[in-house]
Amino acid sequence: METKDFRNEKLSVDEINVIEKIESIIQETIPVVDSLLNNPFGMKIEDEHVTGLQLNGFGEKVIEIPYEELTSLKELYLASNNLKSLPQSLISLKNLKDLVLMVNEFKVLPEIVCSIQSLEKLYLDGNLDMESLPKSIGNLRSLKLLSLGATRVNNVPDSLKELTNLKSLFFNDSKLTELPESICYLTGLEELILRWNDLTELPESFGNLRSLKLLDLAFNKLTSLPDNFFNLNKLEHLNLSSSELECLPESFNSLTSLTTLDLVENKLSNIDALKGLKALKNLYVCGNKIKEIPHWLCDFKWVMELDFSGNELKSVPNCLGRLNTLYELWLSDNPLKTVPESLSWLENLKVLSLYKTELINLPEAITSLLSLRHLHLHENQFEELPKSIEEWIDELKMKGCFVSLEETGFTPIIPPWKKDWQREIE
């Protein structure tokens, strides 16, 4: 990483003095960096002022720093410092926008944080003893992102609803058994991450969150969804993977903005409730009990990724070849007897996964698929493949395509549903 010495930067005498004080306290030379996100330690200088400071892992000595002398500070990272409290001098940081307090030892969010009304992003992840937020959290009216992952916060005050500018709330890995009602009043919320909790149901008021664009409920214990869940017609990304869903209500059709839907590892036997979701680009239903791919799916002209692996498919509809935007097709771990010649029409296909099926041959027409980058054929009982298929496989390999004919324990591609859902809404 490229770093610079602050003594070569244009800074006032006062700012140079305060940096030297900080270095004396932490007993380290602080490098100047271009971005705090990409560096484990350092400071950021803009317009001749210190605007960012990252002091992760220095312990409680960071409390001694004279923050009142850093009035231009916009970003402050104090993660992994075993902090139980914060200095009152933080109230002087009138320009602070990002505060990172991850992996400390707070039992409750210090009141002083709720006095920094300029805050836009607050990260509290990994404070394993934190069980509640103060009522004064509602004072942070400029807050756009609040991250509470891997905490034990279950006491959320009603004042949370005052955070009318909040766009992103991360509440993952927190052992929630029920969703705090006040969250359902955050009507401007666009991104809500609730994965890895113990939720068995959602409150009826959940349908109030009409601005949601991304919702991650993976790895909970949901068996059903509230009726007004389907008011969320701005949803673009929905993750319900690894839940206990056995069926989908017909009202699912009202989620017409959905482009990505993850239903991996549920107990679904059919997906007819998705028939109206014509905007879908990515559909992941791996690990269910689906016996056939519905024909109506062939009319989804924007679809790019389909994962039906790990189901009970014995065949693939011929019409699937009409999906000329399809980029990835995962059909592995199904009792497939045949695949249609129409797969050869998928000229944009980059990934074709057919391992662990009951296929004994492949249609020769498939040799027209010359854009493939990954072809998975291992754990099948193929008879001797026609020469044309063997030549096609050799040609793909020459073009750099990964082809698996035997189990190697290594497949250099991540199934699409394993990709990280968490993203920041600008």
Short mmCIF file of C-alpha atoms in Angstrom, two decimals:
data_model
loop_
_atom_site.label_atom_id
_atom_site.label_comp_id
_atom_site.label_asym_id
_atom_site.label_seq_id
_atom_site.Cartn_x
_atom_site.Cartn_y
_atom_site.Cartn_z
CA MET A 1 0.00 0.00 0.00
CA GLU A 2 1.21 3.50 -0.76
CA THR A 3 1.71 5.67 2.32
CA LYS A 4 3.15 9.13 2.91
CA ASP A 5 4.62 11.06 5.83
CA PHE A 6 2.33 13.81 7.15
CA ARG A 7 5.37 16.08 7.52
CA ASN A 8 5.45 16.33 3.74
CA GLU A 9 1.82 17.48 3.63
CA LYS A 10 0.46 21.01 3.91
CA LEU A 11 -0.94 21.23 7.44
CA SER A 12 -1.34 23.94 10.04
CA VAL A 13 1.02 24.00 13.00
CA ASP A 14 -1.92 23.09 15.25
CA GLU A 15 -2.75 19.98 13.24
CA ILE A 16 0.89 18.89 13.13
CA ASN A 17 1.02 19.25 16.90
CA VAL A 18 -2.09 17.15 17.44
CA ILE A 19 -0.79 14.39 15.15
CA GLU A 20 2.42 14.31 17.12
CA LYS A 21 0.39 14.03 20.33
CA ILE A 22 -1.52 11.07 18.89
CA GLU A 23 1.69 9.36 17.79
CA SER A 24 3.06 9.85 21.28
CA ILE A 25 -0.05 8.24 22.82
CA ILE A 26 -0.16 5.20 20.53
CA GLN A 27 3.62 5.04 20.14
CA GLU A 28 3.39 4.57 16.39
CA THR A 29 4.08 6.74 13.36
CA ILE A 30 0.79 7.35 11.54
CA PRO A 31 1.05 7.00 7.75
CA VAL A 32 -0.95 9.20 5.40
CA VAL A 33 -3.16 7.05 3.15
CA ASP A 34 -5.56 7.77 0.30
CA SER A 35 -8.34 5.57 1.67
CA LEU A 36 -9.03 4.31 5.17
CA LEU A 37 -11.08 1.41 3.81
CA ASN A 38 -8.13 -0.14 2.02
CA ASN A 39 -5.60 0.28 4.82
CA PRO A 40 -5.49 -1.21 8.33
CA PHE A 41 -4.03 1.92 9.92
CA GLY A 42 -3.48 5.52 8.95
CA MET A 43 -4.91 8.98 8.44
CA LYS A 44 -6.43 10.81 5.53
CA ILE A 45 -5.56 14.41 4.67
CA GLU A 46 -7.73 16.57 2.42
CA ASP A 47 -7.60 20.33 1.80
CA GLU A 48 -4.76 20.69 4.32
CA HIS A 49 -6.76 19.08 7.15
CA VAL A 50 -6.89 15.67 8.79
CA THR A 51 -10.27 14.31 7.66
CA GLY A 52 -9.86 10.62 8.45
CA LEU A 53 -8.23 8.63 11.24
CA GLN A 54 -8.02 4.86 11.58
CA LEU A 55 -6.76 3.61 14.95
CA ASN A 56 -7.91 0.01 15.10
CA GLY A 57 -6.31 -2.36 17.58
CA PHE A 58 -4.49 0.11 19.83
CA GLY A 59 -6.50 -0.60 22.96
CA GLU A 60 -8.03 1.80 25.47
CA LYS A 61 -5.22 4.33 25.03
CA VAL A 62 -7.22 5.77 22.08
CA ILE A 63 -9.53 7.35 24.69
CA GLU A 64 -6.67 9.71 25.61
CA ILE A 65 -6.52 11.26 22.14
CA PRO A 66 -7.48 14.99 22.02
CA TYR A 67 -10.35 14.60 19.54
CA GLU A 68 -11.48 18.17 20.23
CA GLU A 69 -8.43 19.32 18.25
CA LEU A 70 -9.47 17.36 15.15
CA THR A 71 -12.46 19.46 14.17
CA SER A 72 -12.22 18.63 10.44
CA LEU A 73 -12.50 14.88 11.04
CA LYS A 74 -15.10 13.16 8.83
CA GLU A 75 -14.13 9.50 9.33
CA LEU A 76 -13.06 7.85 12.59
CA TYR A 77 -12.24 4.14 12.93
CA LEU A 78 -11.82 2.83 16.48
CA ALA A 79 -12.45 -0.88 16.00
CA SER A 80 -10.96 -3.70 18.09
CA ASN A 81 -9.81 -1.51 20.98
CA ASN A 82 -11.58 -3.27 23.91
CA LEU A 83 -13.51 -0.06 24.53
CA LYS A 84 -16.26 0.05 27.14
CA SER A 85 -16.76 3.84 27.00
CA LEU A 86 -15.87 6.83 24.84
CA PRO A 87 -14.42 10.27 25.67
CA GLN A 88 -16.72 13.29 25.91
CA SER A 89 -14.39 15.13 23.52
CA LEU A 90 -16.07 13.33 20.60
CA ILE A 91 -18.89 15.84 20.88
CA SER A 92 -16.52 18.40 19.31
CA LEU A 93 -16.49 16.50 16.01
CA LYS A 94 -19.16 18.54 14.25
CA ASN A 95 -18.15 17.29 10.79
CA LEU A 96 -17.92 13.57 11.60
CA LYS A 97 -19.88 11.44 9.14
CA ASP A 98 -18.53 7.88 9.56
CA LEU A 99 -17.87 6.29 12.96
CA VAL A 100 -16.62 2.70 13.19
CA LEU A 101 -16.79 1.13 16.66
CA MET A 102 -16.77 -2.52 15.64
CA VAL A 103 -15.49 -5.35 17.85
CA ASN A 104 -15.32 -3.51 21.16
CA GLU A 105 -16.89 -4.26 24.55
CA PHE A 106 -19.82 -1.85 24.75
CA LYS A 107 -22.87 -3.13 26.61
CA VAL A 108 -24.91 -0.17 25.46
CA LEU A 109 -24.16 2.46 22.87
CA PRO A 110 -22.47 5.39 24.69
CA GLU A 111 -24.75 8.45 24.88
CA ILE A 112 -21.99 10.67 23.52
CA VAL A 113 -22.36 8.99 20.10
CA CYS A 114 -25.98 10.11 19.93
CA SER A 115 -24.83 13.72 20.34
CA ILE A 116 -22.85 13.68 17.08
CA GLN A 117 -25.72 14.84 14.91
CA SER A 118 -23.64 15.00 11.72
CA LEU A 119 -23.21 11.19 11.70
CA GLU A 120 -24.29 9.43 8.51
CA LYS A 121 -22.79 5.96 9.05
CA LEU A 122 -22.42 4.10 12.35
CA TYR A 123 -20.86 0.63 12.58
CA LEU A 124 -21.28 -1.31 15.84
CA ASP A 125 -20.78 -4.87 14.55
CA GLY A 126 -19.11 -7.42 16.78
CA ASN A 127 -19.92 -5.80 20.13
CA LEU A 128 -21.01 -9.14 21.52
CA ASP A 129 -22.15 -7.76 24.87
CA MET A 130 -24.27 -4.93 23.46
CA GLU A 131 -27.91 -5.60 24.32
CA SER A 132 -29.64 -2.25 23.87
CA LEU A 133 -29.61 1.13 22.18
CA PRO A 134 -30.34 4.33 24.13
CA LYS A 135 -33.49 6.34 23.46
CA SER A 136 -31.22 9.14 22.27
CA ILE A 137 -30.42 7.10 19.13
CA GLY A 138 -33.35 9.00 17.63
CA ASN A 139 -31.26 12.19 17.74
CA LEU A 140 -29.10 10.97 14.85
CA ARG A 141 -31.43 12.42 12.23
CA SER A 142 -28.70 12.47 9.54
CA LEU A 143 -27.93 8.76 9.90
CA LYS A 144 -28.12 6.84 6.62
CA LEU A 145 -26.51 3.54 7.65
CA LEU A 146 -26.66 1.67 10.96
CA SER A 147 -24.83 -1.65 11.28
CA LEU A 148 -25.59 -3.86 14.30
CA GLY A 149 -24.35 -7.22 13.02
CA ALA A 150 -23.15 -9.79 15.58
CA THR A 151 -24.43 -7.85 18.57
CA ARG A 152 -27.06 -8.98 21.06
CA VAL A 153 -29.25 -5.92 20.68
CA ASN A 154 -32.85 -6.92 21.32
CA ASN A 155 -33.99 -3.77 23.07
CA VAL A 156 -34.62 -1.22 20.33
CA PRO A 157 -36.33 1.98 21.50
CA ASP A 158 -39.34 3.48 19.74
CA SER A 159 -37.17 6.52 19.03
CA LEU A 160 -35.49 4.52 16.24
CA LYS A 161 -38.44 5.53 14.07
CA GLU A 162 -37.12 9.11 14.22
CA LEU A 163 -34.25 8.11 11.91
CA THR A 164 -36.15 9.22 8.84
CA ASN A 165 -33.04 9.41 6.64
CA LEU A 166 -31.93 5.84 7.40
CA LYS A 167 -31.42 3.90 4.15
CA SER A 168 -29.49 0.82 5.31
CA LEU A 169 -29.92 -1.28 8.46
CA PHE A 170 -27.71 -4.32 9.05
CA PHE A 171 -28.98 -6.55 11.88
CA ASN A 172 -27.42 -9.89 10.96
CA ASP A 173 -26.03 -12.60 13.29
CA SER A 174 -27.78 -11.14 16.32
CA LYS A 175 -29.95 -14.01 17.66
CA LEU A 176 -33.14 -12.02 17.09
CA THR A 177 -36.23 -14.12 17.82
CA GLU A 178 -38.63 -11.36 16.83
CA LEU A 179 -38.23 -8.20 14.82
CA PRO A 180 -38.47 -4.98 16.86
CA GLU A 181 -41.67 -3.19 15.85
CA SER A 182 -39.92 0.18 15.57
CA ILE A 183 -37.95 -1.05 12.55
CA CYS A 184 -41.20 -1.32 10.62
CA TYR A 185 -41.69 2.45 10.90
CA LEU A 186 -38.48 3.21 8.99
CA THR A 187 -40.44 3.86 5.82
CA GLY A 188 -37.44 5.29 3.95
CA LEU A 189 -35.35 2.15 4.48
CA GLU A 190 -33.96 0.75 1.23
CA GLU A 191 -31.71 -2.04 2.49
CA LEU A 192 -32.40 -4.41 5.40
CA ILE A 193 -30.07 -7.29 6.30
CA LEU A 194 -31.53 -9.76 8.83
CA ARG A 195 -29.67 -12.96 7.94
CA TRP A 196 -28.51 -15.49 10.52
CA ASN A 197 -31.12 -14.80 13.19
CA ASP A 198 -33.84 -16.94 14.77
CA LEU A 199 -36.90 -15.24 13.31
CA THR A 200 -39.93 -17.51 12.94
CA GLU A 201 -42.29 -14.80 11.70
CA LEU A 202 -42.43 -11.16 10.67
CA PRO A 203 -44.82 -8.60 12.17
CA GLU A 204 -47.85 -7.56 10.13
CA SER A 205 -46.44 -4.03 10.04
CA PHE A 206 -43.50 -5.29 7.96
CA GLY A 207 -45.44 -4.28 4.88
CA ASN A 208 -44.92 -0.63 5.85
CA LEU A 209 -41.34 -0.83 4.52
CA ARG A 210 -42.45 0.13 1.02
CA SER A 211 -39.12 1.71 0.04
CA LEU A 212 -37.11 -1.50 0.47
CA LYS A 213 -34.99 -2.45 -2.52
CA LEU A 214 -32.88 -5.16 -0.87
CA LEU A 215 -34.05 -7.56 1.84
CA ASP A 216 -31.95 -10.41 3.20
CA LEU A 217 -33.77 -12.87 5.49
CA ALA A 218 -31.52 -15.87 4.85
CA PHE A 219 -30.79 -18.42 7.58
CA ASN A 220 -33.85 -17.77 9.71
CA LYS A 221 -36.72 -20.10 10.62
CA LEU A 222 -39.51 -18.48 8.65
CA THR A 223 -42.31 -20.83 7.64
CA SER A 224 -44.55 -18.15 6.13
CA LEU A 225 -44.66 -14.47 5.24
CA PRO A 226 -47.22 -11.87 6.38
CA ASP A 227 -49.97 -11.00 3.91
CA ASN A 228 -48.87 -7.41 3.48
CA PHE A 229 -45.27 -8.45 2.85
CA PHE A 230 -46.25 -8.12 -0.77
CA ASN A 231 -46.74 -4.37 -0.43
CA LEU A 232 -42.96 -4.21 -0.95
CA ASN A 233 -43.30 -3.64 -4.66
CA LYS A 234 -39.98 -1.76 -4.94
CA LEU A 235 -38.00 -4.83 -3.86
CA GLU A 236 -35.27 -5.68 -6.36
CA HIS A 237 -33.24 -8.22 -4.36
CA LEU A 238 -34.84 -10.74 -1.98
CA ASN A 239 -32.99 -13.49 -0.13
CA LEU A 240 -35.10 -16.13 1.64
CA SER A 241 -32.55 -18.92 1.46
CA SER A 242 -32.13 -21.55 4.18
CA SER A 243 -35.53 -20.93 5.73
CA GLU A 244 -38.38 -23.39 6.31
CA LEU A 245 -40.67 -22.30 3.47
CA GLU A 246 -42.83 -25.08 2.03
CA CYS A 247 -44.88 -22.96 -0.34
CA LEU A 248 -45.08 -19.46 -1.72
CA PRO A 249 -48.33 -17.46 -1.62
CA GLU A 250 -49.88 -16.32 -4.89
CA SER A 251 -49.42 -12.72 -3.78
CA PHE A 252 -45.70 -13.14 -4.51
CA ASN A 253 -46.67 -12.03 -8.00
CA SER A 254 -47.02 -8.45 -6.76
CA LEU A 255 -43.23 -8.16 -6.26
CA THR A 256 -42.89 -7.04 -9.85
CA SER A 257 -39.61 -5.14 -9.39
CA LEU A 258 -37.67 -8.24 -8.28
CA THR A 259 -34.56 -8.91 -10.33
CA THR A 260 -32.80 -11.30 -7.91
CA LEU A 261 -34.61 -13.96 -5.87
CA ASP A 262 -32.80 -16.49 -3.69
CA LEU A 263 -34.87 -19.42 -2.41
CA VAL A 264 -31.99 -21.87 -1.92
CA GLU A 265 -32.40 -24.64 0.68
CA ASN A 266 -36.11 -24.43 1.45
CA LYS A 267 -38.80 -27.11 1.13
CA LEU A 268 -40.51 -25.90 -2.03
CA SER A 269 -42.05 -28.38 -4.44
CA ASN A 270 -43.17 -25.80 -7.00
CA ILE A 271 -42.58 -22.14 -7.81
CA ASP A 272 -45.77 -21.25 -9.70
CA ALA A 273 -46.28 -18.24 -7.43
CA LEU A 274 -43.38 -16.57 -9.28
CA LYS A 275 -45.14 -16.63 -12.63
CA GLY A 276 -45.69 -12.87 -12.77
CA LEU A 277 -42.13 -11.80 -11.88
CA LYS A 278 -41.16 -10.92 -15.45
CA ALA A 279 -38.30 -8.61 -14.36
CA LEU A 280 -36.33 -11.51 -12.81
CA LYS A 281 -32.72 -11.78 -13.92
CA ASN A 282 -31.38 -14.17 -11.29
CA LEU A 283 -33.35 -17.07 -9.79
CA TYR A 284 -31.75 -19.48 -7.32
CA VAL A 285 -33.83 -22.44 -6.13
CA CYS A 286 -31.05 -24.93 -5.41
CA GLY A 287 -31.77 -27.55 -2.75
CA ASN A 288 -35.57 -27.73 -2.86
CA LYS A 289 -38.00 -30.47 -3.97
CA ILE A 290 -38.90 -29.15 -7.39
CA LYS A 291 -39.81 -31.88 -9.89
CA GLU A 292 -40.04 -29.81 -13.06
CA ILE A 293 -38.99 -26.48 -14.49
CA PRO A 294 -42.24 -24.65 -15.31
CA HIS A 295 -42.77 -23.73 -18.95
CA TRP A 296 -43.78 -20.17 -18.09
CA LEU A 297 -40.18 -19.52 -17.04
CA CYS A 298 -39.23 -19.67 -20.71
CA ASP A 299 -41.01 -16.32 -21.19
CA PHE A 300 -38.69 -14.51 -18.74
CA LYS A 301 -36.71 -12.74 -21.42
CA TRP A 302 -34.28 -10.96 -19.06
CA VAL A 303 -33.12 -13.96 -17.04
CA MET A 304 -29.33 -14.32 -16.79
CA GLU A 305 -28.74 -16.88 -14.01
CA LEU A 306 -30.80 -19.98 -13.18
CA ASP A 307 -29.85 -22.45 -10.47
CA PHE A 308 -32.06 -25.54 -10.20
CA SER A 309 -29.34 -27.81 -8.84
CA GLY A 310 -30.13 -30.20 -6.00
CA ASN A 311 -33.80 -30.75 -6.86
CA GLU A 312 -35.78 -33.68 -8.32
CA LEU A 313 -35.70 -32.80 -12.02
CA LYS A 314 -35.81 -35.68 -14.49
CA SER A 315 -35.98 -33.51 -17.60
CA VAL A 316 -35.56 -29.96 -18.85
CA PRO A 317 -38.23 -28.27 -21.00
CA ASN A 318 -37.29 -27.72 -24.62
CA CYS A 319 -38.43 -24.09 -24.43
CA LEU A 320 -35.54 -23.25 -22.08
CA GLY A 321 -33.49 -22.72 -25.21
CA ARG A 322 -35.45 -19.52 -25.83
CA LEU A 323 -33.70 -17.79 -22.91
CA ASN A 324 -31.04 -16.18 -25.08
CA THR A 325 -29.87 -13.85 -22.30
CA LEU A 326 -28.99 -16.82 -20.06
CA TYR A 327 -25.44 -16.59 -18.76
CA GLU A 328 -25.35 -19.37 -16.12
CA LEU A 329 -27.41 -22.58 -15.97
CA TRP A 330 -26.98 -24.89 -12.97
CA LEU A 331 -28.76 -28.26 -13.26
CA SER A 332 -26.37 -30.45 -11.27
CA ASP A 333 -27.38 -32.98 -8.61
CA ASN A 334 -30.70 -33.86 -10.26
CA PRO A 335 -31.89 -37.26 -11.57
CA LEU A 336 -31.78 -35.92 -15.14
CA LYS A 337 -32.09 -38.55 -17.84
CA THR A 338 -31.76 -36.18 -20.80
CA VAL A 339 -31.18 -32.55 -21.69
CA PRO A 340 -32.80 -31.02 -24.78
CA GLU A 341 -30.95 -30.13 -27.96
CA SER A 342 -32.39 -26.64 -27.57
CA LEU A 343 -29.69 -25.87 -24.99
CA SER A 344 -27.51 -25.34 -28.05
CA TRP A 345 -29.45 -22.14 -28.73
CA LEU A 346 -28.08 -20.49 -25.58
CA GLU A 347 -25.33 -18.65 -27.42
CA ASN A 348 -24.45 -16.39 -24.46
CA LEU A 349 -24.09 -19.23 -21.94
CA LYS A 350 -20.87 -19.06 -19.93
CA VAL A 351 -21.57 -21.67 -17.21
CA LEU A 352 -23.27 -25.03 -17.73
CA SER A 353 -23.30 -27.28 -14.68
CA LEU A 354 -24.50 -30.86 -15.25
CA TYR A 355 -22.51 -32.85 -12.72
CA LYS A 356 -24.01 -35.63 -10.57
CA THR A 357 -26.99 -36.46 -12.78
CA GLU A 358 -28.18 -39.67 -14.48
CA LEU A 359 -27.12 -38.55 -17.94
CA ILE A 360 -25.41 -41.19 -20.05
CA ASN A 361 -24.88 -38.98 -23.11
CA LEU A 362 -25.16 -35.43 -24.40
CA PRO A 363 -26.96 -34.16 -27.52
CA GLU A 364 -24.48 -33.49 -30.33
CA ALA A 365 -26.11 -30.12 -30.96
CA ILE A 366 -24.58 -28.91 -27.70
CA THR A 367 -21.25 -28.56 -29.52
CA SER A 368 -22.42 -25.17 -30.80
CA LEU A 369 -21.91 -23.74 -27.30
CA LEU A 370 -18.50 -22.19 -27.87
CA SER A 371 -18.67 -19.32 -25.36
CA LEU A 372 -18.61 -21.56 -22.27
CA ARG A 373 -16.08 -20.74 -19.55
CA HIS A 374 -17.16 -23.49 -17.13
CA LEU A 375 -18.55 -26.92 -18.00
CA HIS A 376 -19.19 -29.36 -15.14
CA LEU A 377 -19.77 -32.98 -16.20
CA HIS A 378 -18.21 -35.04 -13.39
CA GLU A 379 -20.03 -37.72 -11.37
CA ASN A 380 -22.04 -38.93 -14.34
CA GLN A 381 -22.17 -42.37 -15.95
CA PHE A 382 -21.48 -41.32 -19.52
CA GLU A 383 -21.21 -43.98 -22.17
CA GLU A 384 -18.41 -43.41 -24.63
CA LEU A 385 -18.91 -39.86 -25.86
CA PRO A 386 -19.20 -39.24 -29.61
CA LYS A 387 -16.04 -37.94 -31.25
CA SER A 388 -17.76 -34.62 -31.98
CA ILE A 389 -18.40 -34.11 -28.24
CA GLU A 390 -14.80 -34.99 -27.38
CA GLU A 391 -13.50 -32.56 -30.01
CA TRP A 392 -15.85 -29.87 -28.67
CA ILE A 393 -14.53 -30.39 -25.14
CA ASP A 394 -10.95 -30.17 -26.42
CA GLU A 395 -11.76 -26.95 -28.27
CA LEU A 396 -13.32 -25.45 -25.14
CA LYS A 397 -10.22 -26.33 -23.14
CA MET A 398 -8.04 -24.66 -25.77
CA LYS A 399 -10.11 -21.51 -25.28
CA GLY A 400 -9.49 -21.56 -21.53
CA CYS A 401 -12.77 -23.15 -20.46
CA PHE A 402 -12.66 -25.13 -17.20
CA VAL A 403 -14.07 -28.59 -17.96
CA SER A 404 -14.60 -31.16 -15.22
CA LEU A 405 -15.09 -34.73 -16.42
CA GLU A 406 -13.88 -36.31 -13.20
CA GLU A 407 -14.36 -35.29 -9.56
CA THR A 408 -11.35 -33.21 -8.54
CA GLY A 409 -12.73 -31.61 -5.39
CA PHE A 410 -12.07 -28.25 -7.03
CA THR A 411 -14.42 -26.16 -9.11
CA PRO A 412 -13.04 -22.64 -9.60
CA ILE A 413 -16.36 -20.83 -9.63
CA ILE A 414 -18.70 -19.74 -6.87
CA PRO A 415 -22.34 -20.76 -7.40
CA PRO A 416 -24.23 -17.51 -7.95
CA TRP A 417 -26.37 -17.86 -4.81
CA LYS A 418 -23.24 -17.90 -2.63
CA LYS A 419 -22.30 -14.38 -3.60
CA ASP A 420 -22.33 -11.73 -0.91
CA TRP A 421 -25.69 -9.96 -0.70
CA GLN A 422 -24.54 -7.10 1.43
CA ARG A 423 -23.89 -3.95 -0.55
CA GLU A 424 -23.97 -0.30 0.26
CA ILE A 425 -26.64 1.88 -1.27
CA GLU A 426 -25.08 5.12 -2.40
#
